[in-house]
Amino acid sequence: MTTRLHALLVGIDAYPAPVPALSGCVNDVMAFAGVLRERVGAEALELVVLTDAAATREAVTAALTDHLGRAGADDVALFYWSGHGSQQDTPPELWTLEPDHRDETLVCVDSRSPGSWDLADKELATLLAGVSASGCHTVVVLDCCHSGDGTRDADDTVRLAPPDPRRRPASSFVGTAPGTASRAVSRWTPTGRHVLLAACRSSETAKEVTVGGRRRGALSAALEAALTDAGGHPSYRDVLRMVTADVAARVAEQHPQVETTDATELDRPFLGGALPTTPRPLTLSHLPDGWCIDSGAVHGVPAPVGDETTELAVYPLTGETSGSPLATAAVTQVLPDRSLVRLTPELDESFVYRAVVTSIPLRPLLVGVVGEDASAAALREAASEADEGLVGLVEEGGAHDADLVVEATADGFVITRPGVTRPLVPVVGGPAREERTIRALEQVARWLRLSALTNPGTHLPADAVHVEVEAGAAPVGAGGTLTLTYAGSDAPRFTVHLANTTATPLWAALLDLTETYGILTDAFPAGSIALGPGESTAVDLVGQVDDTLWAAGTVSVRDQLMVVTSTLEFDPRSLEQDELDVGAPPAPRRPDGPTRGAVAADGAGAGGGGTAARTSLDRVLGGVTTRRLGPTPNRAAVADWRTDSVFVVTSRPR
């Protein structure tokens, strides 16, 4: 069932005396209405906007009941208020609900007219409790003052109306008719599934500022910017972080607040996920514990590995991410929800910035060595010549913490996974077995590092380059598996389709990671192919079970087809490696490329590439094969990139 957003937006500037007029509230709700129309779309949005003279107490309460009341259990109900807040004395009958005997109120356009009143916190809570009774997710945004001791600021307009001096009878409260006062709910926070985003603390004032030549509420302007710039489904914590940084950069003594009776609601997507997914920029801001990016371990940011760590280029939040960055950042500590960074040079702490990943640490493959003592010692000695960025041997007795285990036997070395007895590769025996085992481990390490390569800070959507693999039946997309079977001795053919779904040019590469640790990059002559907006391409491939493997008893192989997408041209051909052959040292790359696994149907091959890193992605790909890359090139262009994979299982019956 499609989630619908039922939104009621109220903005009042033209208050009659004695309530001071405002000048940014109508701008607030009209701008926010535009955000909702653009992000949610007309088919999923039920919108009512009340401004100035239309925003009477009767109209607001009726819309809360009639319009938001139509939200069903799978929907979202939003009440957005931009206008004056105030206070009033609580009627004695309701003192048990209000210890300080003062109610926070929203000032409707006619609230101070004879026979009309402010909308008190208890009334709003009661009305919204009726809305959320259906099970819908209820959201309240209040861009107003809700304190009693605020004073006017000499430079900023504050959204605080003077208290209503009239004595208000309890019978005038919505939901508090005689005999029902005990059921009234106190304060702003409604009951049910809800979240409240307030402009400021109860002791502060909500201010108006000038943004882009127009008067705006500081909170409303910050919220619009946050939802415009944020991608994905930002949580309430994410939104609070962004609006807090924005508001603090514009005004003093105003701290937005998020309130809820259920703390788990704070990790839900803003507006309950009613905003469709868009790419989420990786942002950098200064928090009490220092500079940090808003991605951590749960987002896939890897912990530093020795002196290697995630590196980032920093740009203005709404600017381009090409050209020279404002600063560079290096991750120093990865926390669950964010990562602390070291910034060079320092930037203005009052702003939020965009960060783009330029380098990722790839930890070495940890190998434990067990078995016959003399052979194990010889293997450890040979490992001293290995690329320490690819392979690292754990201390004796630490095999249980290793990624792979090498067992030294009289016949040679057996490479397995911990707890698995079946060899991962054939037994390595004969002359120079130690050096060949280390080379095999290095090749497996390169394959494993590439197969798991992701960009935790990408701004590209998951479907930026749409990938489908088909063989005449239903196509399979990213993350899926296509199963193929030989027809007699004829290998099955299939096609990979790639299509740029974005409005910007992209480059894509198709890599084949074979089950026997080969990496083929010859799908396109230059390694990657340019795809303009809406452009597509197709690659015809053949699923193969090699004759030698088949004769030895292997009847099924699994290929990982990895699509690497980038905003800049890149060359993945330096990744190419032959199938793993433990019988001899790896042979040099052949001009026509390897022939096992899923290969180009026309037999074409590109051979190896291997030029100097021109972009940050080239450097990341280079880091898959070795850590011996030297310092980061100063002129390397910063690319945004992502990886997606489809799996192909080819069966060749006996």
XYZ file of C-alpha atoms in Angstrom:
654
model
C 0.000 0.000 0.000
C 1.322 3.457 -0.935
C 2.061 5.790 1.963
C 0.213 9.096 1.646
C 1.291 12.291 3.342
C -1.573 14.372 4.767
C -0.091 17.799 5.476
C -1.590 20.906 7.094
C 0.628 23.968 6.777
C -0.309 27.184 8.612
C 1.578 30.469 8.179
C 0.467 33.848 9.554
C 2.148 37.231 8.987
C -0.824 39.646 8.971
C -1.773 39.612 12.653
C -4.190 42.392 13.715
C -3.183 44.619 16.624
C -2.226 44.223 19.392
C -0.379 41.125 18.106
C 2.823 42.193 16.298
C 2.876 41.401 12.565
C 5.483 39.036 11.163
C 6.996 38.869 7.677
C 8.417 35.395 7.037
C 5.715 32.908 8.022
C 3.836 32.792 4.720
C 7.187 32.459 2.949
C 7.958 29.506 5.226
C 4.852 27.467 4.481
C 4.836 28.250 0.767
C 8.474 27.165 0.476
C 7.810 24.006 2.465
C 4.775 23.242 0.332
C 7.079 23.449 -2.684
C 9.504 20.992 -1.091
C 6.681 18.526 -0.439
C 5.283 18.833 -3.961
C 8.722 18.241 -5.447
C 9.865 15.457 -3.136
C 6.592 13.621 -2.433
C 4.678 14.248 -5.658
C 1.016 15.001 -6.267
C -0.052 11.349 -6.327
C 1.013 10.772 -2.687
C 0.391 14.236 -1.190
C -2.798 15.548 0.442
C -1.977 19.192 1.166
C -3.900 22.019 2.855
C -2.245 25.430 3.295
C -3.832 28.139 5.483
C -2.284 31.599 5.486
C -3.099 34.963 7.109
C -6.874 35.665 7.152
C -7.727 32.047 6.340
C -5.850 30.758 9.392
C -8.612 31.270 11.956
C -8.930 29.176 15.067
C -11.997 27.461 13.649
C -10.304 26.730 10.307
C -7.160 25.350 11.934
C -8.999 23.083 14.372
C -11.362 21.887 11.641
C -8.469 21.048 9.316
C -6.682 19.190 12.097
C -9.763 17.038 12.594
C -11.131 16.701 9.073
C -8.010 16.803 6.885
C -5.351 15.139 9.051
C -8.008 12.862 10.479
C -8.211 11.098 7.101
C -4.686 9.710 7.501
C -4.810 5.930 7.722
C -2.602 3.490 9.587
C -0.007 3.404 6.773
C -0.016 7.174 6.233
C 1.794 10.183 7.680
C 0.063 13.245 9.190
C 2.038 16.508 9.317
C 1.033 19.693 11.137
C 3.387 22.596 10.330
C 2.974 25.925 12.146
C 4.832 29.138 11.318
C 3.612 32.098 13.326
C 3.387 33.464 16.838
C 3.548 31.394 19.974
C 2.514 32.715 23.356
C 1.339 31.785 26.849
C -1.834 32.139 28.863
C -3.006 31.374 32.389
C -4.324 27.861 32.881
C -7.923 27.708 34.195
C -7.993 26.447 37.799
C -9.942 23.369 36.687
C -6.880 22.267 34.691
C -4.162 23.095 37.239
C -3.583 19.389 37.907
C -2.353 19.093 34.324
C -0.124 22.179 34.389
C 2.136 22.570 37.452
C 3.211 26.129 36.536
C -0.403 27.094 35.742
C 0.693 28.455 32.343
C -0.273 27.036 28.928
C 1.871 27.347 25.785
C -0.284 28.495 22.866
C -0.379 29.030 19.124
C -1.816 32.393 18.125
C -4.290 32.077 15.257
C -5.129 35.155 13.199
C -8.335 35.764 15.184
C -7.173 34.371 18.534
C -7.381 37.708 20.311
C -10.796 38.622 18.860
C -13.875 38.535 21.120
C -15.147 34.989 21.486
C -11.947 33.406 20.179
C -8.854 32.077 21.912
C -5.317 30.887 21.257
C -4.883 27.206 20.462
C -3.455 25.828 23.709
C -0.948 23.013 23.996
C -3.584 20.802 25.629
C -5.997 21.396 22.784
C -3.427 20.653 20.089
C -2.329 17.501 21.905
C -5.943 16.324 22.165
C -6.635 17.029 18.487
C -3.496 15.237 17.363
C -4.217 12.310 19.649
C -7.398 11.845 17.636
C -5.379 11.985 14.417
C -2.802 9.421 15.546
C -5.490 7.070 16.869
C -5.642 5.522 13.388
C -2.040 4.375 13.803
C -0.604 6.940 11.372
C 2.813 8.483 11.981
C 2.194 12.011 13.308
C 4.712 14.829 12.900
C 4.495 18.356 14.340
C 6.778 21.225 13.291
C 6.465 24.441 15.308
C 8.423 27.453 14.094
C 7.374 29.777 16.889
C 8.257 30.771 20.433
C 6.757 28.654 23.157
C 8.350 30.315 26.187
C 7.118 32.973 28.580
C 10.242 34.980 29.218
C 11.427 35.864 25.710
C 12.315 39.456 24.837
C 12.658 41.247 21.516
C 16.034 41.137 19.856
C 17.361 44.361 18.382
C 18.316 42.705 15.086
C 15.969 39.742 14.710
C 12.197 39.501 14.766
C 11.056 36.967 17.354
C 7.901 34.913 17.012
C 6.517 35.577 20.462
C 3.172 37.302 20.949
C 2.270 39.005 24.236
C 0.234 36.826 26.620
C -3.539 37.005 26.409
C -4.617 38.916 29.563
C -8.175 37.521 29.481
C -9.297 34.811 31.884
C -10.166 31.817 29.786
C -12.844 29.363 30.953
C -12.014 25.649 30.923
C -15.147 25.006 28.881
C -13.590 26.805 25.902
C -10.844 24.205 25.552
C -11.205 21.625 22.774
C -11.689 18.250 24.420
C -12.189 19.680 27.888
C -15.936 20.122 28.174
C -17.417 19.985 31.685
C -16.689 16.629 33.246
C -13.946 15.749 30.708
C -11.102 18.017 31.824
C -9.202 15.134 33.364
C -8.748 13.655 29.870
C -6.978 16.727 28.498
C -3.362 16.174 27.506
C -0.724 18.640 28.647
C 2.003 20.373 26.622
C 2.718 20.295 22.898
C 3.664 16.658 22.555
C 0.773 14.606 21.110
C 0.125 10.992 21.994
C 0.517 8.015 19.656
C 3.237 7.562 17.016
C 4.605 11.054 16.822
C 7.613 13.354 16.672
C 7.771 17.085 17.453
C 10.361 19.371 15.854
C 10.397 22.669 17.782
C 12.221 25.814 16.738
C 13.879 26.395 20.105
C 14.128 25.447 23.741
C 11.318 26.483 26.067
C 13.462 29.305 27.443
C 14.412 30.707 24.012
C 12.796 32.651 21.192
C 12.298 31.587 17.575
C 13.728 34.216 15.266
C 13.198 35.502 11.745
C 16.173 36.045 9.457
C 16.792 37.108 5.872
C 17.709 34.257 3.516
C 18.152 34.885 -0.188
C 16.584 38.351 0.171
C 13.405 36.974 1.800
C 12.332 36.925 5.437
C 12.185 33.421 6.837
C 11.974 31.648 10.128
C 15.449 30.418 11.060
C 14.137 26.893 11.648
C 12.015 26.801 8.496
C 14.877 27.983 6.295
C 17.199 25.403 7.832
C 14.638 22.603 7.450
C 14.043 23.445 3.800
C 17.796 23.376 3.140
C 18.189 20.093 5.005
C 15.449 18.323 3.048
C 16.605 19.794 -0.252
C 20.229 18.772 0.230
C 19.767 15.528 2.132
C 19.453 12.317 0.202
C 18.134 8.903 1.088
C 15.817 8.826 4.079
C 17.379 11.136 6.708
C 16.319 10.224 10.235
C 15.009 12.722 12.753
C 18.451 12.692 14.356
C 19.995 13.534 10.972
C 17.541 16.374 10.367
C 18.052 17.806 13.859
C 21.786 17.775 13.347
C 21.556 19.618 10.043
C 19.033 22.248 11.152
C 20.918 22.861 14.410
C 24.119 23.624 12.531
C 22.265 25.903 10.079
C 20.342 27.820 12.765
C 23.461 28.270 14.908
C 25.219 29.825 11.915
C 22.474 32.463 11.543
C 21.232 33.432 15.021
C 22.268 33.211 18.646
C 20.482 31.533 21.535
C 18.157 29.374 19.474
C 18.529 25.615 19.617
C 16.018 23.444 17.701
C 14.648 20.454 19.606
C 13.206 17.075 18.657
C 10.835 15.562 21.208
C 9.050 12.212 21.386
C 7.835 9.819 24.048
C 9.533 6.905 22.250
C 13.262 7.323 21.628
C 13.208 4.746 18.833
C 11.183 7.222 16.764
C 14.302 9.405 16.452
C 15.939 6.807 14.214
C 12.936 6.605 11.887
C 13.108 8.426 8.541
C 11.868 12.025 8.671
C 8.133 12.142 7.880
C 8.031 8.393 8.384
C 9.693 7.726 5.042
C 7.089 9.681 3.040
C 9.923 11.466 1.221
C 11.127 9.228 -1.618
C 14.749 8.139 -1.562
C 17.233 10.477 -3.199
C 21.009 10.368 -3.034
C 22.233 11.374 0.412
C 25.312 13.581 0.461
C 27.990 12.754 2.976
C 28.199 15.803 5.250
C 30.847 17.122 7.586
C 30.086 19.334 10.581
C 31.543 20.347 13.922
C 29.936 18.740 16.965
C 30.927 18.864 20.652
C 33.388 15.995 20.129
C 34.970 17.679 17.102
C 34.765 17.530 13.316
C 32.952 14.454 12.051
C 31.194 12.999 9.018
C 27.636 11.701 9.365
C 28.506 8.097 8.470
C 29.998 5.479 10.730
C 30.393 1.751 11.143
C 26.724 1.035 10.401
C 27.119 2.866 7.072
C 30.197 0.859 6.073
C 32.981 3.312 6.955
C 36.058 1.119 7.587
C 38.220 1.624 10.653
C 41.768 2.923 10.059
C 44.251 0.207 9.096
C 47.671 1.058 10.454
C 48.570 4.432 8.979
C 45.930 4.039 6.237
C 42.480 5.568 6.727
C 39.465 6.906 4.854
C 40.338 10.223 3.245
C 37.848 12.816 2.020
C 37.732 16.021 0.002
C 35.552 18.758 1.544
C 33.371 21.129 -0.497
C 30.566 23.653 0.186
C 27.323 21.844 1.041
C 25.397 23.074 -2.002
C 28.326 23.581 -4.369
C 30.000 21.441 -6.993
C 32.298 18.626 -5.899
C 34.757 19.152 -8.717
C 37.855 21.289 -8.671
C 39.971 22.094 -5.652
C 38.349 21.209 -2.308
C 38.109 23.631 0.610
C 39.952 21.143 2.801
C 40.824 17.482 3.177
C 39.774 15.211 6.017
C 41.142 11.952 7.380
C 39.090 9.625 9.577
C 40.661 9.161 13.011
C 37.921 7.139 14.739
C 34.879 5.280 13.444
C 31.837 5.357 15.757
C 28.564 3.496 15.126
C 26.698 6.488 13.643
C 29.487 8.890 12.654
C 33.254 9.150 12.226
C 35.638 11.667 13.768
C 38.053 13.286 11.335
C 41.174 15.424 11.276
C 40.668 18.473 9.049
C 43.363 20.275 7.026
C 43.080 23.249 7.048
C 40.496 24.193 9.662
C 37.137 25.545 8.425
C 34.355 27.689 9.895
C 32.703 25.526 12.554
C 29.291 27.146 12.068
C 28.738 25.605 8.619
C 27.916 22.129 7.335
C 30.016 20.889 4.399
C 29.832 18.128 1.826
C 32.498 15.415 1.885
C 33.533 13.062 -0.928
C 35.535 9.896 -0.288
C 38.887 9.937 -2.059
C 40.618 6.953 -0.468
C 39.541 3.882 1.510
C 41.791 1.711 3.685
C 41.688 -1.928 2.682
C 42.970 -4.215 5.404
C 45.297 -7.076 4.515
C 44.095 -10.660 4.363
C 44.911 -12.220 7.741
C 46.405 -15.694 7.406
C 47.046 -18.252 10.085
C 49.683 -20.955 9.622
C 49.328 -24.349 11.290
C 50.750 -27.853 10.867
C 54.261 -29.218 10.415
C 56.703 -26.913 12.188
C 59.550 -26.781 9.676
C 57.275 -26.125 6.687
C 55.283 -23.547 8.636
C 58.500 -21.734 9.568
C 59.605 -21.743 5.924
C 56.259 -20.254 4.859
C 56.523 -17.516 7.454
C 59.988 -16.652 6.179
C 58.695 -16.456 2.597
C 55.875 -14.188 3.776
C 58.421 -11.509 4.663
C 58.614 -10.769 0.933
C 54.833 -10.455 0.528
C 52.991 -7.184 0.006
C 52.133 -6.352 3.614
C 49.112 -4.391 2.361
C 47.675 -7.596 0.884
C 48.679 -10.408 3.221
C 49.471 -10.448 6.911
C 50.309 -13.529 8.957
C 48.798 -13.743 12.426
C 50.851 -14.820 15.387
C 51.171 -18.512 16.152
C 48.046 -19.731 17.913
C 45.899 -16.984 16.404
C 44.516 -18.943 13.448
C 40.983 -18.667 14.852
C 41.115 -14.893 14.177
C 42.363 -15.296 10.596
C 40.513 -14.930 7.297
C 42.298 -17.958 5.825
C 44.332 -20.807 7.276
C 47.308 -22.471 5.612
C 48.039 -25.988 6.838
C 51.601 -27.160 6.307
C 51.725 -30.860 5.380
C 54.314 -33.248 4.009
C 52.852 -32.857 0.507
C 52.639 -29.067 0.511
C 50.374 -26.297 1.742
C 46.573 -26.504 1.987
C 44.654 -23.193 1.984
C 41.253 -23.284 3.721
C 38.822 -21.035 5.520
C 38.700 -21.345 9.336
C 36.383 -24.199 10.294
C 36.120 -25.510 6.709
C 38.068 -28.624 5.786
C 37.564 -28.473 1.997
C 40.591 -26.766 0.391
C 39.951 -23.300 -0.989
C 42.564 -23.869 -3.714
C 44.404 -27.053 -4.760
C 47.317 -28.200 -2.607
C 50.475 -26.226 -3.375
C 53.404 -28.638 -3.589
C 56.685 -29.136 -5.380
C 59.621 -26.764 -5.743
C 59.325 -23.194 -4.429
C 56.034 -24.133 -2.777
C 56.394 -21.410 -0.158
C 56.738 -18.578 -2.691
C 53.881 -19.952 -4.799
C 51.642 -20.205 -1.731
C 52.325 -16.580 -0.843
C 51.553 -15.542 -4.422
C 48.310 -17.498 -4.301
C 47.356 -15.760 -1.048
C 48.096 -12.367 -2.599
C 45.879 -13.176 -5.573
C 43.041 -14.348 -3.334
C 43.444 -11.155 -1.271
C 43.133 -8.927 -4.356
C 40.001 -10.826 -5.437
C 38.361 -10.681 -2.005
C 39.130 -6.967 -1.560
C 37.606 -6.137 -4.928
C 34.554 -8.361 -4.427
C 33.654 -6.475 -1.228
C 34.566 -2.962 -2.438
C 31.904 -0.315 -1.656
C 31.849 3.449 -1.247
C 30.237 4.350 2.113
C 29.920 8.005 1.144
C 28.519 7.831 -2.380
C 25.930 10.366 -3.511
C 24.975 8.224 -6.506
C 21.604 6.454 -6.203
C 21.476 2.666 -6.234
C 19.996 2.672 -9.742
C 22.288 5.344 -11.226
C 23.363 2.792 -13.811
C 20.574 0.240 -13.995
C 21.933 -3.269 -14.510
C 20.025 -6.277 -15.808
C 21.263 -9.717 -16.798
C 19.040 -11.879 -18.973
C 19.184 -15.072 -20.988
C 15.798 -15.063 -22.680
C 13.761 -15.315 -19.483
C 12.974 -12.824 -16.732
C 15.964 -10.477 -16.236
C 17.856 -10.314 -12.956
C 18.887 -7.001 -11.396
C 21.566 -5.868 -8.948
C 21.931 -8.269 -6.030
C 20.213 -11.125 -7.889
C 21.471 -14.432 -9.255
C 20.991 -15.772 -12.803
C 21.242 -19.559 -13.209
C 22.374 -20.971 -16.565
C 22.814 -24.535 -17.822
C 24.775 -25.985 -20.730
C 22.745 -27.434 -23.620
C 24.820 -30.526 -24.254
C 28.293 -29.227 -25.019
C 27.075 -25.711 -25.888
C 27.896 -23.068 -23.295
C 24.966 -20.788 -22.421
C 24.932 -17.182 -23.607
C 23.533 -14.210 -21.719
C 23.442 -10.424 -22.005
C 24.247 -7.677 -19.512
C 22.313 -4.432 -20.039
C 23.536 -1.146 -18.532
C 21.496 2.077 -18.630
C 22.224 5.523 -17.173
C 19.063 6.552 -15.312
C 20.387 9.939 -14.159
C 20.485 13.379 -15.782
C 24.310 13.518 -15.782
C 26.997 11.666 -17.775
C 28.427 8.602 -16.054
C 31.133 6.028 -16.772
C 30.664 2.337 -16.122
C 32.888 -0.734 -16.095
C 31.824 -4.383 -16.032
C 34.205 -6.651 -14.115
C 33.987 -10.447 -13.975
C 35.254 -12.001 -10.754
C 35.483 -15.719 -11.447
C 35.181 -18.487 -8.880
C 38.852 -19.374 -9.314
C 40.026 -15.876 -8.414
C 40.404 -14.449 -11.884
C 39.460 -10.820 -12.591
C 38.462 -9.940 -16.147
C 38.068 -6.307 -17.230
C 37.704 -6.710 -21.014
C 33.974 -6.044 -21.402
C 34.828 -2.610 -22.882
C 37.977 -1.840 -24.905
C 39.011 1.088 -22.694
C 38.004 -0.617 -19.462
C 35.049 1.728 -18.863
C 32.399 3.197 -21.147
C 30.757 6.632 -21.167
C 26.964 6.685 -20.802
C 25.152 9.963 -21.328
C 21.822 10.696 -19.604
C 19.375 7.998 -20.677
C 21.973 6.108 -22.740
C 22.372 2.341 -22.508
C 24.642 -0.405 -23.729
C 24.657 -4.201 -23.795
C 27.419 -6.799 -23.481
C 26.984 -10.371 -24.742
C 28.774 -12.961 -22.600
C 29.164 -16.730 -22.397
C 28.946 -18.721 -19.172
C 31.717 -21.303 -19.057
C 32.814 -24.205 -16.914
C 36.410 -24.752 -18.032
C 37.164 -28.158 -19.572
C 39.953 -28.824 -17.092
C 37.765 -27.995 -14.110
C 34.887 -30.045 -15.526
C 37.121 -33.051 -16.115
C 38.325 -32.741 -12.526
C 34.747 -32.907 -11.249
C 33.587 -29.290 -11.092
C 30.113 -29.047 -12.663
C 29.064 -25.561 -11.516
C 30.844 -22.213 -11.184
C 29.711 -18.837 -9.876
C 30.800 -15.517 -11.384
C 30.378 -12.142 -9.689
C 29.666 -9.483 -12.308
C 30.521 -6.157 -10.674
C 29.384 -2.876 -12.232
C 31.530 0.076 -11.168
C 29.863 3.443 -11.801
C 31.720 6.761 -11.647
C 31.102 10.432 -12.309
C 34.505 10.620 -14.035
C 36.280 8.448 -16.597
C 38.415 5.728 -15.012
C 40.450 2.695 -16.048
C 39.998 -0.583 -14.136
C 42.304 -2.673 -16.308
C 45.112 -2.678 -13.744
C 42.889 -5.021 -11.709
C 43.013 -7.823 -14.279
C 44.486 -11.149 -13.187
C 44.430 -14.681 -14.611
C 42.692 -17.621 -12.993
C 44.587 -18.884 -9.965
C 47.091 -21.583 -10.998
C 49.029 -22.915 -8.029
C 51.114 -25.229 -10.203
C 53.421 -22.428 -11.309
C 54.069 -18.737 -10.642
C 51.388 -16.524 -12.260
C 52.091 -15.988 -15.965
C 52.317 -12.464 -17.450
C 49.071 -10.995 -18.751
C 48.313 -12.003 -22.323
C 47.244 -9.376 -24.895
C 44.026 -11.269 -25.579
C 43.098 -11.536 -21.866
C 42.142 -14.641 -19.866
C 39.741 -17.159 -21.377
C 38.048 -18.877 -18.419
C 34.814 -17.852 -16.734
C 32.234 -15.586 -18.351
C 33.981 -14.163 -21.410
C 33.067 -11.791 -24.204
C 30.959 -13.640 -26.762
C 33.029 -12.311 -29.661
C 36.318 -13.266 -28.007
C 37.537 -9.672 -27.816
C 39.952 -8.718 -25.062
C 41.484 -5.487 -23.918
C 44.565 -6.689 -22.157
C 45.993 -4.897 -19.169
C 45.797 -1.245 -18.437
C 47.639 0.373 -15.597
C 48.108 4.101 -16.114
C 48.833 6.566 -13.329
C 45.851 7.479 -11.133
C 43.931 10.290 -12.830
C 40.975 10.244 -10.456
C 40.320 9.327 -6.843
C 38.574 6.144 -8.069
C 41.667 5.093 -10.025
C 43.602 5.378 -6.788
C 41.040 3.346 -4.840
C 41.153 0.605 -7.481
C 44.924 0.693 -7.364
C 44.715 0.162 -3.625
C 42.871 -3.122 -4.248
C 46.002 -4.605 -5.802
C 48.669 -3.134 -3.519
C 49.232 -0.601 -0.794
C 52.512 0.462 -2.365
C 51.049 3.453 -4.135
C 52.955 6.342 -2.631
C 51.338 9.660 -1.678
C 47.989 10.757 -3.115
C 48.469 12.757 -6.346
C 47.616 16.401 -5.704
C 45.965 16.818 -9.095
C 43.852 13.648 -9.059
C 40.247 14.615 -9.844
C 37.651 13.670 -7.227
C 35.116 11.128 -8.519
C 31.944 9.904 -6.887
C 31.474 6.185 -7.455
C 29.580 3.091 -6.396
C 29.597 -0.657 -7.028
C 26.732 -3.073 -7.735
C 26.920 -6.805 -8.427
C 24.919 -9.523 -10.150
C 25.814 -13.199 -9.807
C 25.765 -15.801 -12.580
C 25.823 -19.526 -11.769
C 26.723 -21.730 -14.745
C 26.055 -25.493 -14.559
C 27.572 -28.087 -16.883
C 26.041 -31.473 -16.073
C 28.179 -34.590 -16.322
